[in-house]
Structures are given as structure tokens and as C-alpha cells.
mmCIF file of C-alpha atoms in Angstrom:
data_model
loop_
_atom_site.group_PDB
_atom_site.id
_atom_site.type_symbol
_atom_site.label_atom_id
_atom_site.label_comp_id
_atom_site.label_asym_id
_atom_site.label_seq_id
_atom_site.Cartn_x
_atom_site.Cartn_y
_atom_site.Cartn_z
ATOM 1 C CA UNK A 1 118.256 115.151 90.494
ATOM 2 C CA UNK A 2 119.126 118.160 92.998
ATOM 3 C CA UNK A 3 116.658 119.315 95.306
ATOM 4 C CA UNK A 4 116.358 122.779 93.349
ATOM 5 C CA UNK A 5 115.428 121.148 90.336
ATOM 6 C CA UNK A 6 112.710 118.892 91.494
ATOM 7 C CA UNK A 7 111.003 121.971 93.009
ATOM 8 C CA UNK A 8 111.245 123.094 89.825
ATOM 9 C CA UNK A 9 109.805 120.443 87.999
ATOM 10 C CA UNK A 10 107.123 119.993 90.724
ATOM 11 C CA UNK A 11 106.494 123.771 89.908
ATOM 12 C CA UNK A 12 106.631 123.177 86.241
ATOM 13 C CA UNK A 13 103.874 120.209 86.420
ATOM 14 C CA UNK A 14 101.668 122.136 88.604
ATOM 15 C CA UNK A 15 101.679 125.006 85.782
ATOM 16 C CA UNK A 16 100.711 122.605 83.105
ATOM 17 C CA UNK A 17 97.799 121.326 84.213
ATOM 18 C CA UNK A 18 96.491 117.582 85.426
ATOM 19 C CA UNK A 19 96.285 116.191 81.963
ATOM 20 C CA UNK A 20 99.657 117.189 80.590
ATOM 21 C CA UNK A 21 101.106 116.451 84.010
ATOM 22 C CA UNK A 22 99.669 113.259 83.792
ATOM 23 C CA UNK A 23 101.015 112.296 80.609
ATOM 24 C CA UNK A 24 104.822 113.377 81.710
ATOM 25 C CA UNK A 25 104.252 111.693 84.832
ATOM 26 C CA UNK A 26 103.647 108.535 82.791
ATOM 27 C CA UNK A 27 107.023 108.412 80.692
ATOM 28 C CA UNK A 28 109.018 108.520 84.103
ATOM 29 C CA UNK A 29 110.607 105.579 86.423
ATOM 30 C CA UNK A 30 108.527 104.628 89.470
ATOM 31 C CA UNK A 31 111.324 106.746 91.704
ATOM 32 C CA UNK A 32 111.047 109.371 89.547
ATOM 33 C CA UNK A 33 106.903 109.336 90.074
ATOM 34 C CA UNK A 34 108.284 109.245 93.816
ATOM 35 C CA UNK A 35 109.941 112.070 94.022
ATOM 36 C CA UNK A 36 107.672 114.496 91.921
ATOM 37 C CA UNK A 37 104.980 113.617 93.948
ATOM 38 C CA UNK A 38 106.669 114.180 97.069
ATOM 39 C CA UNK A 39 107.589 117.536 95.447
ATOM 40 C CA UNK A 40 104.331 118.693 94.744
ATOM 41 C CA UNK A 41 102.666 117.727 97.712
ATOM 42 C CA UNK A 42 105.144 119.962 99.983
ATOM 43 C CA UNK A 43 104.689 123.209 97.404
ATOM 44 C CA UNK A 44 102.193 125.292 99.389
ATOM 45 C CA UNK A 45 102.654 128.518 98.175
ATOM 46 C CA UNK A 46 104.123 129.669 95.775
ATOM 47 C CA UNK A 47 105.383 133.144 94.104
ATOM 48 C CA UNK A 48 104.156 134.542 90.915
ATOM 49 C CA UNK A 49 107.657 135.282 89.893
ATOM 50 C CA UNK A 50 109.171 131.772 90.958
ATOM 51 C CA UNK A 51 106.561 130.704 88.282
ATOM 52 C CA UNK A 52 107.718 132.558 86.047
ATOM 53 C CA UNK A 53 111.748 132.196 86.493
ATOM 54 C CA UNK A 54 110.811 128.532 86.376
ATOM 55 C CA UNK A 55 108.799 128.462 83.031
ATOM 56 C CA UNK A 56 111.701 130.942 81.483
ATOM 57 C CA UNK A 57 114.287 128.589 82.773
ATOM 58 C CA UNK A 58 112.705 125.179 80.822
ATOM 59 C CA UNK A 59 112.138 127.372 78.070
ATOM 60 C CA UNK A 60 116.104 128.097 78.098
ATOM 61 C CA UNK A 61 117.009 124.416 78.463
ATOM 62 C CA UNK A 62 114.800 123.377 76.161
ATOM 63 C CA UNK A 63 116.561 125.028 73.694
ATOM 64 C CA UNK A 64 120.070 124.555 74.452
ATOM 65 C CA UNK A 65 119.013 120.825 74.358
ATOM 66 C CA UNK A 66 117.294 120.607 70.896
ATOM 67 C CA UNK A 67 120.336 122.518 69.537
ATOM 68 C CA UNK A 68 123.470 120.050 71.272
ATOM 69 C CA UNK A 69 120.798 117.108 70.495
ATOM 70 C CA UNK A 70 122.452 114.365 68.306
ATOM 71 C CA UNK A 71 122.906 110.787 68.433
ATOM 72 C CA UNK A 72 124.124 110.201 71.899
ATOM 73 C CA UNK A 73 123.001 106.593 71.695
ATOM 74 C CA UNK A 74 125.850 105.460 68.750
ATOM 75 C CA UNK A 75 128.616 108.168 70.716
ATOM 76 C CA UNK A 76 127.756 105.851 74.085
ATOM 77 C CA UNK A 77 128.045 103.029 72.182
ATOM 78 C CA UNK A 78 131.280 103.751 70.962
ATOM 79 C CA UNK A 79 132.975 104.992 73.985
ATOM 80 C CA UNK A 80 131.372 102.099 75.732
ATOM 81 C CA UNK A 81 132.589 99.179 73.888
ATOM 82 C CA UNK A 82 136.133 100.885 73.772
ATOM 83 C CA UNK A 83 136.501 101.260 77.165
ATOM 84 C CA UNK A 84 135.247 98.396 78.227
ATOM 85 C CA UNK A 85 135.342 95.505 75.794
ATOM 86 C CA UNK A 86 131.988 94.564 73.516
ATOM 87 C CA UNK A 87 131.025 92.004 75.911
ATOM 88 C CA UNK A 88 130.933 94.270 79.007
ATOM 89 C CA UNK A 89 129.508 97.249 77.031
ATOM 90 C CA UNK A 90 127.147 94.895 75.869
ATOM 91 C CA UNK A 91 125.000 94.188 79.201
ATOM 92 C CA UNK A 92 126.196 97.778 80.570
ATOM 93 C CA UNK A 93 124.306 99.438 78.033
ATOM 94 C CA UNK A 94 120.986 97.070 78.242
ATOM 95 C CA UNK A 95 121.196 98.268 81.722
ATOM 96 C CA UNK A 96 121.491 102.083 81.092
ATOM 97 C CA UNK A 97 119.045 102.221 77.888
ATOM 98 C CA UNK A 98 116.487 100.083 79.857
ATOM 99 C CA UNK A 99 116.278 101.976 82.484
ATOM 100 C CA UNK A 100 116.223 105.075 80.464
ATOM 101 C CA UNK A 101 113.250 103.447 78.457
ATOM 102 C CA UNK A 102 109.180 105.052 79.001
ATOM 103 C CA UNK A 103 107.049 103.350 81.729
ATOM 104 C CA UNK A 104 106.065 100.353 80.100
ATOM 105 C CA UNK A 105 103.313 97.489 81.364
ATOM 106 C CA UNK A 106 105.658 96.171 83.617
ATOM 107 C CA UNK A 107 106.417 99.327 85.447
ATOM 108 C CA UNK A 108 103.276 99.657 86.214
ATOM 109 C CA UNK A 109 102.900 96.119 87.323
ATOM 110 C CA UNK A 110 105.679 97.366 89.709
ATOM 111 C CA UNK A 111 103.108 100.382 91.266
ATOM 112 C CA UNK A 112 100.446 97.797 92.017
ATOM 113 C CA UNK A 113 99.653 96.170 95.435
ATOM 114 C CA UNK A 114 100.864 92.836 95.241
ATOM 115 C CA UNK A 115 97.237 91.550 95.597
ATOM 116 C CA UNK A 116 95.899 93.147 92.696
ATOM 117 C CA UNK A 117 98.698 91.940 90.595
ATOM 118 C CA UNK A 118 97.579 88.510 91.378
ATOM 119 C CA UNK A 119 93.683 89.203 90.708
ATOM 120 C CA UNK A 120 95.137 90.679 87.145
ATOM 121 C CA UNK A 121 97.199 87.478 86.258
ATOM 122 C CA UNK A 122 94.730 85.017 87.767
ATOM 123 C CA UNK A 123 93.311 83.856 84.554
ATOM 124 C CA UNK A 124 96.478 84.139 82.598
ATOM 125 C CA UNK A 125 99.193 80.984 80.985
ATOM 126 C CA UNK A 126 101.460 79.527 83.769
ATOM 127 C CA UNK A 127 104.510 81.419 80.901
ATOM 128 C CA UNK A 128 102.952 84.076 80.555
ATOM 129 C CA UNK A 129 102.568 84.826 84.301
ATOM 130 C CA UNK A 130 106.097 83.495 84.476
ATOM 131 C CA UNK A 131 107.155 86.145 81.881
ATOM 132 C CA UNK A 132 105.472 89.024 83.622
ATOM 133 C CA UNK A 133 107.540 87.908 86.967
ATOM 134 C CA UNK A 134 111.024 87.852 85.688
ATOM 135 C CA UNK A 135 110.233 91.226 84.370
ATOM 136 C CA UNK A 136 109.401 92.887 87.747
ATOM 137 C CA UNK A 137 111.333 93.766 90.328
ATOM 138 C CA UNK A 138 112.073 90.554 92.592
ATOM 139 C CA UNK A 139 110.304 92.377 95.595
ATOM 140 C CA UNK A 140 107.360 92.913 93.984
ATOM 141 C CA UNK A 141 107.751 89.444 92.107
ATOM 142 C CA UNK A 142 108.328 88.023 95.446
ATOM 143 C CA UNK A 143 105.008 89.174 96.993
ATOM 144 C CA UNK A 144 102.897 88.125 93.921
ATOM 145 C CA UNK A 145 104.035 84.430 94.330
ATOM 146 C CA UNK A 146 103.416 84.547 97.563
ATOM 147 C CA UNK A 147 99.745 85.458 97.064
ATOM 148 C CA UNK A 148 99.425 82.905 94.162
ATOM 149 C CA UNK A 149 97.461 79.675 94.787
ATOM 150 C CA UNK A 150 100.045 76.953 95.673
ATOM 151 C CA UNK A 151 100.123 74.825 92.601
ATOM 152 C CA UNK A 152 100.422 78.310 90.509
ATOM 153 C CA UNK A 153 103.124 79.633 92.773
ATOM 154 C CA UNK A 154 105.456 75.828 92.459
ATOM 155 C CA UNK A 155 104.632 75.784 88.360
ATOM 156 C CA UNK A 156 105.294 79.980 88.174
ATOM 157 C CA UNK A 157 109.238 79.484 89.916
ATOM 158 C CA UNK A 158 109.680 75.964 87.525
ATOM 159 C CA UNK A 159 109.299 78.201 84.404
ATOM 160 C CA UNK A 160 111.432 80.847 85.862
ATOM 161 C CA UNK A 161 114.236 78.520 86.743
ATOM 162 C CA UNK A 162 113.801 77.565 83.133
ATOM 163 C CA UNK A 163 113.147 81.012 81.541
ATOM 164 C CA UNK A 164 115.192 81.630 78.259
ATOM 165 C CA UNK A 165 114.157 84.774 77.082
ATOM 166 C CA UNK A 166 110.625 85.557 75.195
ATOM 167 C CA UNK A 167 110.275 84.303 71.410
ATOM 168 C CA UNK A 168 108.604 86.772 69.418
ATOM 169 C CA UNK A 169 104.986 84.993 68.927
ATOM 170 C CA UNK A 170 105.292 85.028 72.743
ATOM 171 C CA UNK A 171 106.145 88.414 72.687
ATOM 172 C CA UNK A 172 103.481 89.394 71.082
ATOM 173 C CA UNK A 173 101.255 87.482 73.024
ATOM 174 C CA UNK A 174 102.310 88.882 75.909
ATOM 175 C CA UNK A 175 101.842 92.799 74.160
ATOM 176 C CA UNK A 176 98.589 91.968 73.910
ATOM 177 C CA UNK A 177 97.860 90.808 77.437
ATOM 178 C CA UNK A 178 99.463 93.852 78.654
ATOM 179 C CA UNK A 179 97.844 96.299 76.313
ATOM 180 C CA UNK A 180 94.456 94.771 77.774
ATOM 181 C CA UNK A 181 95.408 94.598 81.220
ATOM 182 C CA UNK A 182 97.089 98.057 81.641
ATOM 183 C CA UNK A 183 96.996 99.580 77.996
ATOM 184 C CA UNK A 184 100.630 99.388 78.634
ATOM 185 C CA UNK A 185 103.374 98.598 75.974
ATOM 186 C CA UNK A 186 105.109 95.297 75.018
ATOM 187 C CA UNK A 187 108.893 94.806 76.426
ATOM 188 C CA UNK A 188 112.317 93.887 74.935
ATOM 189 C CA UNK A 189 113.279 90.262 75.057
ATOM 190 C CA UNK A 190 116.031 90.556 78.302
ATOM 191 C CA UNK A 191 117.980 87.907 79.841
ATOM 192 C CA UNK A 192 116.257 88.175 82.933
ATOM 193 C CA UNK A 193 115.135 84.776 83.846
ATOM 194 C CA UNK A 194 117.071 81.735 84.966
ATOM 195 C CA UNK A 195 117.997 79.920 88.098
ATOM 196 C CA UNK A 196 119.433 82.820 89.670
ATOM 197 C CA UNK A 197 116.071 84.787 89.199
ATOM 198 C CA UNK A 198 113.832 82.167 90.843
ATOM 199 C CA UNK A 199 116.384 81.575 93.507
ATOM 200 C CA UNK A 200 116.599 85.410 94.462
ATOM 201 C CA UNK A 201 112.289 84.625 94.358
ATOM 202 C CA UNK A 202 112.126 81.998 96.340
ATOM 203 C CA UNK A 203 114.623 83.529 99.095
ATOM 204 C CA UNK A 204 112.373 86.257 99.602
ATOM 205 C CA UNK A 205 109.278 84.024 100.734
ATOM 206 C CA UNK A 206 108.556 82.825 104.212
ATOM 207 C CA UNK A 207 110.106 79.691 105.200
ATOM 208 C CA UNK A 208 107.130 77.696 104.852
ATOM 209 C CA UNK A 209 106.425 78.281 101.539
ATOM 210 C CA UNK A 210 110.746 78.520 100.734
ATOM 211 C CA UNK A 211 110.672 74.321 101.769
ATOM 212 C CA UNK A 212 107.927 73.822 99.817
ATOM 213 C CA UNK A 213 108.610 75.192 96.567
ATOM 214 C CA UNK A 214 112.208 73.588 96.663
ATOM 215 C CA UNK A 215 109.990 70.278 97.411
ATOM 216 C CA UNK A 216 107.998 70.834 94.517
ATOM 217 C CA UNK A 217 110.956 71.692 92.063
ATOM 218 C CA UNK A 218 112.997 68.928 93.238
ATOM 219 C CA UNK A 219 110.419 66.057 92.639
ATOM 220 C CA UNK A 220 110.364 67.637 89.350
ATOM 221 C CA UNK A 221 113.720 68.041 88.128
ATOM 222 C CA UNK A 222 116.664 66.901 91.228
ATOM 223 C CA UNK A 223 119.303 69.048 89.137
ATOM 224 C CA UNK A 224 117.688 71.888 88.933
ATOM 225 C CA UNK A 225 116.418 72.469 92.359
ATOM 226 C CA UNK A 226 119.709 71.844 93.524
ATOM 227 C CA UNK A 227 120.997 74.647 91.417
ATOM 228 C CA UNK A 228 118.536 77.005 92.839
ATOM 229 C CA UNK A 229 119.238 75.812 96.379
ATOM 230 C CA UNK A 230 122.961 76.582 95.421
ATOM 231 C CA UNK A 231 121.938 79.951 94.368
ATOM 232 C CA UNK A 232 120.149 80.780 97.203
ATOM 233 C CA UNK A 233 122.004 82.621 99.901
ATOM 234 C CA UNK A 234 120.802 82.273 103.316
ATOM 235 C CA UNK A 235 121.325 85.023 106.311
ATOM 236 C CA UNK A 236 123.329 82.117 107.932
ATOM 237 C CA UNK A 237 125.674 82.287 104.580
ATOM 238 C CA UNK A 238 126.546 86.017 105.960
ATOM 239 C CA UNK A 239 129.198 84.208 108.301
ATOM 240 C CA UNK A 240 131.414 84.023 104.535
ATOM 241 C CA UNK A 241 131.275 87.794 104.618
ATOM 242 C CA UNK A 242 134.784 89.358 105.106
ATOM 243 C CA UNK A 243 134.971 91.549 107.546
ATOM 244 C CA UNK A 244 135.434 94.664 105.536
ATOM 245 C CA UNK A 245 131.768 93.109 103.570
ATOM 246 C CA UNK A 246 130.237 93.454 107.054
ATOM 247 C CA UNK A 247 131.402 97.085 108.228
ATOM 248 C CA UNK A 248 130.214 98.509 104.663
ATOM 249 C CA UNK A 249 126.528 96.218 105.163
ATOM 250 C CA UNK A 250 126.615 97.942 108.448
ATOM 251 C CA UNK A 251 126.119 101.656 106.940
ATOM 252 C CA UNK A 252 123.139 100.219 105.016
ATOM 253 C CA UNK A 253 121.222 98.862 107.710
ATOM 254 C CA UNK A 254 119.053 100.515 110.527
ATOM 255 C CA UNK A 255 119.960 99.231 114.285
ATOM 256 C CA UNK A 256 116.506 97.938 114.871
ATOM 257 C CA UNK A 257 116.156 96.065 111.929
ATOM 258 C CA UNK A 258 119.379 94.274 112.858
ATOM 259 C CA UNK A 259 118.645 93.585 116.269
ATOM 260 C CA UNK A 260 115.539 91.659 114.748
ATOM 261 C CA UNK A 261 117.273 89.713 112.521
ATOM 262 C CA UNK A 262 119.644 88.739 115.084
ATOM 263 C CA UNK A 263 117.391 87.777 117.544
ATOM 264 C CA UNK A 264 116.568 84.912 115.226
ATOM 265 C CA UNK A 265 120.334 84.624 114.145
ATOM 266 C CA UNK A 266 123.154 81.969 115.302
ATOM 267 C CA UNK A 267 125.468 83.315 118.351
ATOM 268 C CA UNK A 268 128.513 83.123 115.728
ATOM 269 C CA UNK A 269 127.178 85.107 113.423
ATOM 270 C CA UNK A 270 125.610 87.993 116.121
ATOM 271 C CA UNK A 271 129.290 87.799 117.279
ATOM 272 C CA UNK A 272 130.871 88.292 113.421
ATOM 273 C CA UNK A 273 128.786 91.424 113.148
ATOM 274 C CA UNK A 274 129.280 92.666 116.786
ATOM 275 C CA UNK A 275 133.083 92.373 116.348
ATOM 276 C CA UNK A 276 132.888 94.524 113.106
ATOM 277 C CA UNK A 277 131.095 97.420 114.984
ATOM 278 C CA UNK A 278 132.400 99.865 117.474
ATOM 279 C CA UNK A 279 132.678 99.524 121.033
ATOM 280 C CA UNK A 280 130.090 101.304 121.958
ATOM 281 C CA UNK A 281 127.738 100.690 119.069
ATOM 282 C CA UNK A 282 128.075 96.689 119.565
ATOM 283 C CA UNK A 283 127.599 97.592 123.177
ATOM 284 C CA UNK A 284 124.417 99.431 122.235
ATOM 285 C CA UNK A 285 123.357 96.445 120.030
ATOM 286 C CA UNK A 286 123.762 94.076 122.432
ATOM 287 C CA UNK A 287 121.730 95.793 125.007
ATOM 288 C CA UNK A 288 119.015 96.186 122.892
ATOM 289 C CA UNK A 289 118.927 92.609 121.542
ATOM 290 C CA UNK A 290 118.415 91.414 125.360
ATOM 291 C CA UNK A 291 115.834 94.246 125.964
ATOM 292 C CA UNK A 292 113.885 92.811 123.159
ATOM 293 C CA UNK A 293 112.458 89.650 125.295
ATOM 294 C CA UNK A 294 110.962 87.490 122.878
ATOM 295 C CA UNK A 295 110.747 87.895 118.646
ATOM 296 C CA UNK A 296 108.225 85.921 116.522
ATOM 297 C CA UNK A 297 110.319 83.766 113.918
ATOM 298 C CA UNK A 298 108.208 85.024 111.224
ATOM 299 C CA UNK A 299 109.377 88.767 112.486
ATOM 300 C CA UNK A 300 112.784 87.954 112.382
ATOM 301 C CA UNK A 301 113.112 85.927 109.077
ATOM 302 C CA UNK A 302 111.329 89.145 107.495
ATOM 303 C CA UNK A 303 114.367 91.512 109.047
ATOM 304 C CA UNK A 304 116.765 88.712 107.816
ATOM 305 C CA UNK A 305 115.221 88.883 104.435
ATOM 306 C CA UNK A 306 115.291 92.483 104.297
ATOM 307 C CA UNK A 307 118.604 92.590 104.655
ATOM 308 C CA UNK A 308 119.558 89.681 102.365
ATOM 309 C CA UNK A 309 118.239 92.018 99.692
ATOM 310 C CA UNK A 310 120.578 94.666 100.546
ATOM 311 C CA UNK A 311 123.223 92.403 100.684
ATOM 312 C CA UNK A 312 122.229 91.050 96.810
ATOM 313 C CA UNK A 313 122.063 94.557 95.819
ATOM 314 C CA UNK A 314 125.394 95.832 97.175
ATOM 315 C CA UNK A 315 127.179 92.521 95.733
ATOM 316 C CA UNK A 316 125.669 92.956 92.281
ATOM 317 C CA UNK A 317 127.009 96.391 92.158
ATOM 318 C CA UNK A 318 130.522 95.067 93.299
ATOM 319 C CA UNK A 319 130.467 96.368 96.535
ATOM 320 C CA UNK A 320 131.194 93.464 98.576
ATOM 321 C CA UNK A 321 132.174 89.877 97.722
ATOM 322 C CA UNK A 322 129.629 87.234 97.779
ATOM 323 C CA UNK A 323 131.492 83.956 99.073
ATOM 324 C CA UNK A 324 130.288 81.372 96.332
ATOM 325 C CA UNK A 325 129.518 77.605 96.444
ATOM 326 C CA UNK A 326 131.232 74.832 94.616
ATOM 327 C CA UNK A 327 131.261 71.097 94.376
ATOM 328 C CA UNK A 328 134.203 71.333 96.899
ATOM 329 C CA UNK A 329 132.640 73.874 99.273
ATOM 330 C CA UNK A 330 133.420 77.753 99.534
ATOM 331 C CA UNK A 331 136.008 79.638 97.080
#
């Protein structure tokens, strides 16, 4: 959205008043909540005829859009599964019409503190509290766990390893807990659980609680928690990173966060990402890892993390290469 037109919306919501504001606000994304707000809290003042440009401006769109309206979703479809294949098209479009979908229960699972997540699940099914996690985002799933009583957190990750999707009596089930808890909707059945999903769970935890989840799952079930361990990727793993990987993970991390993280960090791999940075920059770096004196571990496994997320997020959207584990070792 360009800066122009969220002043304008911001301008357009503070015209309508709280209520219908309120109910707009509640059909957009979390970053789209964000960025209104943002927008609204910088407006100070305002001109009469800015107003008014801006109220003539939706009315103009408006109606442009109800008359080129028409059934985008079968034309996406279409174009979709031609240029890509049906498979391909197939999870690209869950993607785009999910997150194109209203704020739903689990959205606004996603607003909440982590803590009073927790207080609203405490009295809920092991799958249903499952369900709920593999639905939100694996930050905010991350945190919840990690507030969960012990027992609760170890059964929560089994049934996520596990997680196949929601059948439609638990579906509704699940509807209903929602509709009580935040008088929020139901949501789609989505391949969203699996190994992978508790793995990416359990790597954002603290060590402590990493080891002892793993324990838990792999007195359980030996395959299984070796399958998560496999799908785990640990900052240490970063050392499989091509070199072109590191110089684009570079641009997405701040200096001090990375000096952190490899305070805590194996000479070799401070060295891989030194050697991948200018001159001076790497000089800079290194300076300011020595200045540091000494890190708690718990500070710099919380940088590491950080940055493991970025690193999941960029390699999910294909921009670097993930090296992967086999029986035989790295491919």
C-alpha cells in the first residue's frame, strides 16, 4: 500500500466514525491493523478539503470497482493452473486466497500476548490446543508453548508432529471453541501441521526446554523425534550456507543482533560470515564482538533464534538454499 493511500485510508476511518472504523478494522490482516493505526495516530491536523478530496476519491473507486467487479477468483484460477501446473497452482492459491480471507479466530489469537493465549486454552483438549497452534504463526505458537505447563507443552508438539489436517466434527468443534473464546469464525482445514511445523516450534524455544521436548517425543515414538530433530536447523547448520546465502542473510540482519549471536557462535562459523562481509564492515564486526565483554547464553541463543527465523523465511520464499539432511549426510 503507498504511503499516500494509507493517509488516505487513515483519513477515511477517522471520517467514519469508531464503530464503522471498528468493523473495517476487523476484516483486515494483523499488518494491515499495523499500519492504519500507525496512520492515524500521526494525522494531527487535518484540512477540511483533504477530507473532502479523500471521501470524493473512495467514492470514485468505489465505483469503478463495482462496475470492472467479476469473478476474479475462477480468471486466477485459470491463469494459475496454466502457468504453473495444477499442483503448484494448487498450494499457490491456498496461499493467496488465505491470506486474502477476513480476520478470523486465529488472527486474533495472533494479536494476543502470548500469556493470555495460554490462560484462554488452559482448559481446552490437548487437539484442540494442538489445532489452534498449527494455525498461528510459529512465533506466536512458539511463545504459547513455552508458557504451557510442561506435560501440556511435550503432549501439544506430539500432536503437531502428528497433525493431519482437521476432520469436520473437529472442525466444528473447534468453531465453537473459537466462537466462545473470541466470537471469532471457524477456519479451513489447511495442511499446516506435521513434523516440519513442530520442528520450526520447537527450534524457537530455549535450549532447556528444546532437549526436553525432543526427550519427551523420543521416549514416545524414536522415529518420529528423529524426524523432527532432522528438521530442525540449528544456527551451527548456517556453516552449509553458500556464500552467496550468507551475503543476501546479511542485508536482513541488524549488526548488533549479529554480533550477539556470534558471541555465542563457533569461531568457523563467525569466520564464514566475516569473510562474506566487506573489509571494513567485518572489521567493524569484529571490533564490536570483542567490545562486547561477556554475553549471557540465553541472550545469544535468542539473537541466534531470531535470525534462524529469517533464515526459514527467506528459504521458504526461495531466496537462499537450505543445505538438507539425508541418511548419507548433506546434499
Amino acid at each position: 500500500m503507498l504511503a499516500d493511500g494509507t493517509r488516505k485510508s487513515a483519513i477515511l476511518l477517522m471520517s467514519l466514525g469508531e464503530e464503522a472504523a471498528g468493523s473495517i478494522l476487523q476484516l483486515l490482516s494483523q499488518s494491515d491493523v499495523q499500519l492504519l493505526g500507525d496512520a492515524i495516530a500521526a494525522l494531527t491536523q487535518v484540512r477540511l478539503d483533504e477530507v473532502s478530496a479523500t471521501l470524493e476519491d473512495f467514492r470514485l473507486e468505489t465505483e469503478q470497482y463495482s462496475a470492472v467487479h467479476v469473478n476474479s477468483g475462477d480468471y486466477l484460477r485459470a491463469v494459475m493452473n496454466k502457468a504453473l501446473g495444477s499442483d503448484r497452482a494448487a498450494d499457490m492459491l491456498e496461499n493467496i486466497f488465505r491470506s486474502s480471507d477476513p480476520v478470523n479466530g486465529i488472527d486474533r489469537l495472533n494479536l494476543l500476548e502470548a500469556s493470555e493465549v495460554v490462560e484462554l486454552l488452559r482448559d481446552e483438549h490437548p487437539q484442540i490446543i494442538a489445532t489452534l497452534l498449527v494455525h498461528m504463526s510459529r512465533n506466536k505458537a512458539a511463545a504459547v508453548l513455552q508458557e504451557l505447563p510442561e506435560q501440556v507443552c511435550h503432549d501439544a508438539v506430539m500432536r503437531v508432529a502428528t497433525f493431519g489436517g482437521v476432520a469436520p466434527a473437529a472442525l466444528k468443534e473447534l468453531t465453537e471453541v473459537l466462537n466462545e473464546m473470541l466470537s471469532g469464525e471457524g477456519v479451513k482445514r489447511r495442511r499446516l501441521g506435521g513434523i516440519r511445523a513442530a520442528a520450526e516450534l520447537v527450534n524457537m524455544m530455549n535450549s532447556a526446554q528444546e532437549e526436553s521436548v525432543i526427550r519427551y517425543v523420543r521416549e514416545l515414538d524414536e522415529v518420529l523425534a528423529q524426524k523432527m530433530v532432522d528438521e530442525m536447523f540449528l544456527f551451527e547448520n548456517l556453516l552449509g550456507l553458500e556464500d552467496r546465502s550468507v551475503q543476501l542473510l546479511l542485508n536482513e540482519i541488524e549488526t548488533e543482533s549479529l554480533a550477539i549471536a556470534l558471541k555465542g557462535a563457533p569461531l568457523e562459523l563467525r569466520e564464514k560470515f566475516l569473510k562474506n562481509m566487506s573489509a571494513r564492515a567485518a572489521e567493524s564486526l569484529r571490533e564490536d564482538i570483542e567490545m562486547r565483554g561477556p554475553v549471557r547464553v540465553s541472550v545469544a541463543e535468542a539473537e541466534q533464534k531470531s535470525i534462524l527465523v529469517i533464515v526459514r523465511r527467506m528459504a521458504d520464499a526461495g531466496e537462499i538454499v537450505l543445505a538438507g539432511k539425508s541418511d548419507d549426510g548433506f546434499v
